[in-house]
CSV table of C-alpha atoms in Angstrom, one decimal:
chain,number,residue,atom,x,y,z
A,26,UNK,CA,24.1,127.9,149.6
A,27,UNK,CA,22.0,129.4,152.3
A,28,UNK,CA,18.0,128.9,150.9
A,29,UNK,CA,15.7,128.4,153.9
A,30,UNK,CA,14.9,124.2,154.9
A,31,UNK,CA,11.4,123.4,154.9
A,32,UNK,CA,11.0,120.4,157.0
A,33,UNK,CA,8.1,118.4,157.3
A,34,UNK,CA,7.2,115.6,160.0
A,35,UNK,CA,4.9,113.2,159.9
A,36,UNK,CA,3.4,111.8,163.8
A,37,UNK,CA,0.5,109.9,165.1
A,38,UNK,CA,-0.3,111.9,168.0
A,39,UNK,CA,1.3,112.8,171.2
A,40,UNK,CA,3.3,109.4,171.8
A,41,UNK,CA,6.4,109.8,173.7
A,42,UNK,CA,8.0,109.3,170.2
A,43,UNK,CA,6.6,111.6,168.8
A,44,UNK,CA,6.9,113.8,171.1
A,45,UNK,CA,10.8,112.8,171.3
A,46,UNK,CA,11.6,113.7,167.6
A,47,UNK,CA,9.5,117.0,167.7
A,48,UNK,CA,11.9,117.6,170.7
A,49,UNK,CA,15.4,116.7,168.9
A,50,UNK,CA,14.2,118.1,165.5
A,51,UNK,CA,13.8,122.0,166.9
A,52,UNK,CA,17.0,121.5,168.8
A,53,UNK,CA,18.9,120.2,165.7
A,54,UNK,CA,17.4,123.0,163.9
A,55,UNK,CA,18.3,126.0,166.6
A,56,UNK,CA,22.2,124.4,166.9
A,57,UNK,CA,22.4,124.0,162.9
A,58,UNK,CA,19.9,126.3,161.0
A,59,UNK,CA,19.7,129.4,163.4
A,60,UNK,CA,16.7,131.5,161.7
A,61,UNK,CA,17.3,129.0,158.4
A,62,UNK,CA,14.2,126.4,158.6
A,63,UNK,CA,10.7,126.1,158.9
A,64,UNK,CA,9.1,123.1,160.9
A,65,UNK,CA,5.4,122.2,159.8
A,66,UNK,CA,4.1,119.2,162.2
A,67,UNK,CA,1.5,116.8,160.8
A,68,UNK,CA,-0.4,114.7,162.8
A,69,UNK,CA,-1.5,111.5,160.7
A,70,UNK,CA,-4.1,110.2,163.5
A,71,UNK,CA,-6.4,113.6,162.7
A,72,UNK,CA,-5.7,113.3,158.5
A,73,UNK,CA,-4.0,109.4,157.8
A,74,UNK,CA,-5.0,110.2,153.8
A,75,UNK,CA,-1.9,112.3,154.4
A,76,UNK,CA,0.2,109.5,154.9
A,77,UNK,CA,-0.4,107.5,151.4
A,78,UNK,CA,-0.6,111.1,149.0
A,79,UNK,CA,3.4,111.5,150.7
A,80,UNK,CA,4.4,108.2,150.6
A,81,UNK,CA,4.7,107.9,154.6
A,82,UNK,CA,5.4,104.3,155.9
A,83,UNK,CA,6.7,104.6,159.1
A,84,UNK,CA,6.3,107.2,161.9
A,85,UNK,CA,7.4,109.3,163.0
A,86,UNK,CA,9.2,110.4,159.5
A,87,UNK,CA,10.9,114.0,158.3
A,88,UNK,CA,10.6,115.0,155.2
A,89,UNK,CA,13.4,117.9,153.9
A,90,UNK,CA,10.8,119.5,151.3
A,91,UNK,CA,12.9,122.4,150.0
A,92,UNK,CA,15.9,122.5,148.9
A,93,UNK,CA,15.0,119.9,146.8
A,94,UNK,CA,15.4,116.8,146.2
A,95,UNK,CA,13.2,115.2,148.4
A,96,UNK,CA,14.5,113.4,151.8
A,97,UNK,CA,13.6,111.3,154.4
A,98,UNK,CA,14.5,109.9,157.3
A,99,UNK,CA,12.6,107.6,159.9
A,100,UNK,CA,12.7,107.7,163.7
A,101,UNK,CA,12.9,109.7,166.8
A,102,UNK,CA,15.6,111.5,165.2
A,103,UNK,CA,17.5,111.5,168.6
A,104,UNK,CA,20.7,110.6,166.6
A,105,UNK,CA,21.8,114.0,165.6
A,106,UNK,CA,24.4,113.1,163.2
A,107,UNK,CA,22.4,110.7,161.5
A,108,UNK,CA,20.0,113.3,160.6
A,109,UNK,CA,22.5,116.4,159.5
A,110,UNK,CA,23.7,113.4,157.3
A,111,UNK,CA,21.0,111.9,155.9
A,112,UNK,CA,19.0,115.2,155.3
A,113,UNK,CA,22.1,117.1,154.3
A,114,UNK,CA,21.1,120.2,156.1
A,115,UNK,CA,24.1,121.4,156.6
A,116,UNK,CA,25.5,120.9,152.9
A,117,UNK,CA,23.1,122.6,150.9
């Protein structure tokens, strides 16, 4: 099935790993999900109620919103396998 990948992830600012995972998460997306995703970026230091109404431990963490169910996964997300896994956005 083809429906569009909304993506969501959670940073504290312009740390370098934050900035790292905002970096690997568009590449994965333009190798994987040409035209197929949408990438919202929230920064926790400028809203942090953000982070306890979506259940945000750890930063930085994506969140596959749509299809759902609901997915996470924690880290830079330099592992690029790990996350195609994990968030099944290549499955669904």
């Amino acid at each position: 099935m083809n429906t569009k990948k909304k993506l969501t992830l959670y940073v504290a600012g312009q740390t370098p790993k934050s900035l790292a995972a905002i970096s690997n998460l568009k590449r994965i997306c333009e190798a994987h999900l040409p035209g197929a995703y949408e990438i919202e970026v929230i920064d926790l230091r400028q809203n942090p109620k953000l982070a306890r109404e979506h259940d945000i431990v750890a930063i930085p963490t994506l969140v596959r919103e749509l299809p759902v169910p609901l997915r996470k996964i924690i880290g830079d997300l330099s592992d690029e396998e790990k996350v195609l896994v994990n968030l099944r956005l290549q499955d669904e």
